[in-house]
Coordinates of C-alpha atoms in Angstrom, one line a residue:
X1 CA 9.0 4.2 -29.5
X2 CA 7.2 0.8 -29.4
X3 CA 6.2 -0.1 -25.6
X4 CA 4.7 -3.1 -24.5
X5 CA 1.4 -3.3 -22.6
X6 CA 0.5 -2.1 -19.0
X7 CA 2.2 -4.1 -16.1
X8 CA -0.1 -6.2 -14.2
X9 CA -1.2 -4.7 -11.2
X10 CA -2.2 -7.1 -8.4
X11 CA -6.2 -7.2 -7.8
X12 CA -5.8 -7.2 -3.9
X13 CA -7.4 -4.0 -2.7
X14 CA -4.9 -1.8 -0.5
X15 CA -7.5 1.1 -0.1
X16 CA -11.2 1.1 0.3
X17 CA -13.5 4.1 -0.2
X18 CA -17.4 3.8 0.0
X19 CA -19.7 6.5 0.0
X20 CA -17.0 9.0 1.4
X21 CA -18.7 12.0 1.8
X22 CA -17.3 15.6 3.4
X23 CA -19.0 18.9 4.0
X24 CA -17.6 22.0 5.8
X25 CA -19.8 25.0 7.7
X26 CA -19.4 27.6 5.7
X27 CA -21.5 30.5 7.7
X28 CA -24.2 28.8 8.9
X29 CA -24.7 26.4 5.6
X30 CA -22.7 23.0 5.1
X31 CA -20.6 22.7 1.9
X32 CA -20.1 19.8 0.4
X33 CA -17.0 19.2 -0.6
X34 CA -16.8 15.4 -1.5
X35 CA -19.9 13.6 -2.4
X36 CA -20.2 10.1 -2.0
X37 CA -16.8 9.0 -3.5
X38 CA -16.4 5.2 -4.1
X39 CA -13.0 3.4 -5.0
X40 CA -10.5 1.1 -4.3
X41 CA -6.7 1.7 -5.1
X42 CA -5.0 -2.0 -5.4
X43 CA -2.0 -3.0 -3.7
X44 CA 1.3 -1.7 -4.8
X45 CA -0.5 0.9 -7.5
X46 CA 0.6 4.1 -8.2
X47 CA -2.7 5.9 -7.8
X48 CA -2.8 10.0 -9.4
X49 CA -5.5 11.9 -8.6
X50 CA -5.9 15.1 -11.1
X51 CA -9.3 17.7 -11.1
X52 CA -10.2 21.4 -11.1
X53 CA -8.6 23.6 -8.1
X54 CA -11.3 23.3 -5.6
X55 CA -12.4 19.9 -6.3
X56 CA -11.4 18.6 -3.0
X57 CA -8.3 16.2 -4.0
X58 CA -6.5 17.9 -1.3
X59 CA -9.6 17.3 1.0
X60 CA -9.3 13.7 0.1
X61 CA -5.9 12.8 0.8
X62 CA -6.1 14.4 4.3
X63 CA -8.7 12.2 5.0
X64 CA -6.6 9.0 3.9
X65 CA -3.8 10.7 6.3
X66 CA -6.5 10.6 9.1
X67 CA -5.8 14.7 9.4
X68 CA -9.7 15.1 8.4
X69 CA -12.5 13.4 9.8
X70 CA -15.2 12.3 6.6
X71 CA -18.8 13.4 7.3
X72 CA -20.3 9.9 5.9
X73 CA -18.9 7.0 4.5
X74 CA -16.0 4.7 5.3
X75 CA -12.2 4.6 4.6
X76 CA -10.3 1.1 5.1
X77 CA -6.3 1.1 4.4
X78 CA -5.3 -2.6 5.6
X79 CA -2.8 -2.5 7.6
X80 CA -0.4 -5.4 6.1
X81 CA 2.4 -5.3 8.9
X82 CA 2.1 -4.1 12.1
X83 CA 6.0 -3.4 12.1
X84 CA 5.3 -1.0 9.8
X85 CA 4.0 2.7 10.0
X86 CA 0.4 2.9 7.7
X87 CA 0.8 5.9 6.0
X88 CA 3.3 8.7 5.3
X89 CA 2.7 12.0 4.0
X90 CA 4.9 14.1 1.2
X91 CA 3.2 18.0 1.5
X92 CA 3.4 20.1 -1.3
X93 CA 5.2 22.8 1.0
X94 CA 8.2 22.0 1.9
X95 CA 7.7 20.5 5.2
X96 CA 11.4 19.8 6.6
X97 CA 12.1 20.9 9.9
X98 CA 14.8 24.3 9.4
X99 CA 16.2 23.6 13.0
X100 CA 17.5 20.0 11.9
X101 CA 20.5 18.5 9.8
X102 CA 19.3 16.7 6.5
X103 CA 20.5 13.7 8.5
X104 CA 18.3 14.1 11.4
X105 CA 14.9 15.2 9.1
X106 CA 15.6 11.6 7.1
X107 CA 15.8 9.9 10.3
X108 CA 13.0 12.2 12.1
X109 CA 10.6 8.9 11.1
X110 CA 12.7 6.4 12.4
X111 CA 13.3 8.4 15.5
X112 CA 9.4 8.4 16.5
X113 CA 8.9 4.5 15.9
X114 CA 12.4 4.3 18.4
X115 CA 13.8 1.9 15.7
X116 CA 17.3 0.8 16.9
X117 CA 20.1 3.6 16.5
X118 CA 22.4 1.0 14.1
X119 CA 19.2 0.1 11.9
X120 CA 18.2 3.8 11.8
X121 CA 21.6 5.3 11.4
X122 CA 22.1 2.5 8.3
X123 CA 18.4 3.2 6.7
X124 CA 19.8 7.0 6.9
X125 CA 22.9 6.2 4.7
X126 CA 21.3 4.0 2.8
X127 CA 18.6 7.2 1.8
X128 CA 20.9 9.7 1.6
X129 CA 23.0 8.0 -1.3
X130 CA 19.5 6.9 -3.1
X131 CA 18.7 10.4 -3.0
X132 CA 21.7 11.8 -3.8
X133 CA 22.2 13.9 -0.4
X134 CA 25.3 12.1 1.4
X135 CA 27.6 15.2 0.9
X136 CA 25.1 17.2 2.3
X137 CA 23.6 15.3 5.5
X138 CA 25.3 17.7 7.7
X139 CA 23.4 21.1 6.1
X140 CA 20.2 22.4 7.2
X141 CA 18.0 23.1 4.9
X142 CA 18.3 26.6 4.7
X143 CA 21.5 25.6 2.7
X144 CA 19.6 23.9 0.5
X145 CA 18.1 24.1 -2.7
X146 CA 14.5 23.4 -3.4
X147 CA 15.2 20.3 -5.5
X148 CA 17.0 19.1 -2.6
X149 CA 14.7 20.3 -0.1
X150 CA 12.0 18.1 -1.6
X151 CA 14.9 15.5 -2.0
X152 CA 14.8 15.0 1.7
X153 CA 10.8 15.1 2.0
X154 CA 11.2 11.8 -0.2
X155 CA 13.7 10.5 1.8
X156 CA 12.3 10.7 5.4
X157 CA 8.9 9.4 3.4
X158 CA 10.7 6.3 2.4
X159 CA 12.8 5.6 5.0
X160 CA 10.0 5.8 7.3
X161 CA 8.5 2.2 5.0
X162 CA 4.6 3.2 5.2
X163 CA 2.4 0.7 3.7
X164 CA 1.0 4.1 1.8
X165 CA 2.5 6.7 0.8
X166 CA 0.1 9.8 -0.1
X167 CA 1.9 12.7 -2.2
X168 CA 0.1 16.3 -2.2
X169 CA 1.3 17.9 -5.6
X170 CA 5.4 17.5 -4.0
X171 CA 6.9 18.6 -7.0
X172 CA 4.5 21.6 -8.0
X173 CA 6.7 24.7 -6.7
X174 CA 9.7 23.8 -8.6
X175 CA 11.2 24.2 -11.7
X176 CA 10.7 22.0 -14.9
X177 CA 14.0 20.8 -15.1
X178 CA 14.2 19.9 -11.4
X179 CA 10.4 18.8 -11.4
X180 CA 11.7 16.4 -14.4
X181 CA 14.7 15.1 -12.7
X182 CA 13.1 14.5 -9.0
X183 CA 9.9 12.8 -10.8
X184 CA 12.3 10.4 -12.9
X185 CA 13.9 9.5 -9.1
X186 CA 10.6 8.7 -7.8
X187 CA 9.8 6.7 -10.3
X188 CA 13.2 4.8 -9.8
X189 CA 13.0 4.5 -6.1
X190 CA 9.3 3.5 -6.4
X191 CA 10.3 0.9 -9.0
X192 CA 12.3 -0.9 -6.0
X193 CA 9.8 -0.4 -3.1
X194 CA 6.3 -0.5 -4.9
X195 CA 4.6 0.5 -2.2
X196 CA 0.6 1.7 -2.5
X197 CA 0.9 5.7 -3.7
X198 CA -1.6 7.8 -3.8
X199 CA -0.3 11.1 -5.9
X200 CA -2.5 14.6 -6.7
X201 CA -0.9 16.4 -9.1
X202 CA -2.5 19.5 -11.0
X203 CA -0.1 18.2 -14.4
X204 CA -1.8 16.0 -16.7
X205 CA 1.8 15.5 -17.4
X206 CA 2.8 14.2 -14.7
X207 CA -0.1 12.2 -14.0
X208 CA 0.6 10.4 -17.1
X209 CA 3.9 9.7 -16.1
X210 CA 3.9 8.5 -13.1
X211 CA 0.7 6.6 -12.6
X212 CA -0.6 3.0 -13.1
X213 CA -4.3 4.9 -13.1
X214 CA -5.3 8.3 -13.0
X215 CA -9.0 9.4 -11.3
X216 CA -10.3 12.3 -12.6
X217 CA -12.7 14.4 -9.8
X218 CA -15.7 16.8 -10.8
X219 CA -15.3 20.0 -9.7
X220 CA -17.0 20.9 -6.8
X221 CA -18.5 18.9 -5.2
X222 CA -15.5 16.5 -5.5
X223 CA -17.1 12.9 -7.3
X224 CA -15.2 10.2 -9.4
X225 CA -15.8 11.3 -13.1
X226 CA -13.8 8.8 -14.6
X227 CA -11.0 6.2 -14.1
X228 CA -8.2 6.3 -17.0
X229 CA -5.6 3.5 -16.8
X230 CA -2.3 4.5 -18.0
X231 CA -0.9 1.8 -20.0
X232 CA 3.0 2.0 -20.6
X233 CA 5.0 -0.3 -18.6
X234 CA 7.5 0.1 -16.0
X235 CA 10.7 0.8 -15.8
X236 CA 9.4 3.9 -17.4
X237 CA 11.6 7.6 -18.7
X238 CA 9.7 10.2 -17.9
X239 CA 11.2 11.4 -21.5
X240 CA 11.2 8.4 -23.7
X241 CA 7.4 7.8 -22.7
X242 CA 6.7 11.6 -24.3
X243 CA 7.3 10.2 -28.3
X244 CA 4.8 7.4 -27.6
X245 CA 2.2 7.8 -30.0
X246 CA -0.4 7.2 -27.5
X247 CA 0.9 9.8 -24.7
X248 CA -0.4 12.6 -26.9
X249 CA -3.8 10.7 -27.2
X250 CA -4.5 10.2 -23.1
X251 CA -3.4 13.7 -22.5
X252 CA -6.0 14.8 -25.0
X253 CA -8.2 12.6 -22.8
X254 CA -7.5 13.9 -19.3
X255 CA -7.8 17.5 -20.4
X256 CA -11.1 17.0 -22.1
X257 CA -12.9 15.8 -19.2
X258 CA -10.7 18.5 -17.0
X259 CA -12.4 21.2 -19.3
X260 CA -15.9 20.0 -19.2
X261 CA -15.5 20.3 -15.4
X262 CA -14.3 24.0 -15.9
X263 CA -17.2 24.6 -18.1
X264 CA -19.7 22.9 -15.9
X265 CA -18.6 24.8 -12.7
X266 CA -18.6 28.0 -14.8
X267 CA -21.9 27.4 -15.8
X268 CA -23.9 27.1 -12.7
X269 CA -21.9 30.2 -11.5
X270 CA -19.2 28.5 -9.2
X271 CA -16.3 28.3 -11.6
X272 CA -13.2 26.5 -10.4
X273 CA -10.4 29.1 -9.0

């Protein structure tokens, strides 16, 4: 399949990292857990973040949320529109409320910024049918699927309209064909919005295709190693971008530096688990 090159992606900065450092006491000693990370993710990019378990990508999301405090260093997310929430988070568990109607977790968002009850109860519709979940805004989640389950995660996250929208691994516990279908529907809906994203992912796979670049971390402590720009266009099929010659090529890529990390941890006797 012949693709054209890599959309252009605006130069504006949307995210600012310099020198973001974090360490954790860990009995008595500090641990460093990022070291002195610098990067800046543009505006409306689709940002993955892939690297050994224990790297810290985790770490560093949380600390874009504002749930962690950095030890050194500075974070800046411009905040565009004031009307606007800055961030939203996606959680790799599913993090729905179980006491709540679908309808009610879409709109939980929309409910804590007081929007108006006809803008809020439209945004909800509107959601629901984007994600495929009108027939079903009346279950609770316990009637639910997984698929679904995350389904309404994306939902709330969207309906909410952050500036930035940070993903931790969302689609990680399910199973390849519903991990398939839900990242071709993110790639749709983003496709609409393009908001700023900032996505870990353990799945070279779907690093490569979802994201405009992909950072890949050290392993512990948690550094930039490299920067890989993924270059098919957009509107992209998460299948049809599979028999491009060069898809075999980056993931080749990604994993080669993923196992020099493995090897490097394993040889100074603090493997990656």
């Amino acid at each position: 399949m012949a693709m054209p090159g890599p959309r252009a992606v605006p130069a504006e900065a949307k995210i600012s990292i310099r020198g973001l450092t974090k360490q954790f006491p860990v009995r008595g000693e500090k641990v460093v857990a990022l070291d002195h990370i610098d990067l800046e993710v543009t505006d409306g990019e689709f940002f993955v973040v892939v690297g050994p378990s224990g790297c810290g990508k985790t770490t560093f999301l949380r600390i874009l949320m504002g749930l962690e405090q950095q030890s050194s260093g500075q974070v800046e997310i411009r905040h565009r529109d004031p009307a606007k929430p800055l961030r939203s988070m996606v959680f790799q568990e599913q993090s729905i409320f179980p006491w709540m109607t679908v309808r009610d977790n879409v709109g939980y968002g929309l409910d804590m910024r007081r929007t108006e009850p006809r803008t809020r109860d439209r945004l909800v519709d509107e959601w629901l049918e984007r994600v495929g979940l009108s027939r079903f805004a009346r279950a609770y989640p316990g009637q639910l699927s997984g698929g679904m389950k995350q389904r309404v995660s994306l939902a709330r996250a969207f309906a909410n309209d952050p500036e930035v929208l940070l993903m931790d691994e969302p689609f990680s516990a399910l199973d390849e064909q519903n991990k398939t279908i839900l990242q071709q529907e993110l790639l749709r809906i983003w496709e609409d919005t393009r908001k700023t994203v900032v996505f870990i992912t353990h799945s070279v796979d779907e690093a490569l295709t979802l994201g405009d670049r992909i950072m890949v971390m050290t392993a512990s402590p948690g550094r930039v190693k490299t920067l890989i720009p993924v270059p098919f266009t957009r509107p992209r099929s998460v299948i049809d971008i599979r028999a491009d010659h060069r898809y075999g090529h980056l993931v080749q890529e990604v994993w080669r530096h993923l196992q020099e990390e493995v090897q490097a941890a394993r040889q100074r006797g603090g493997a990656a688990s």
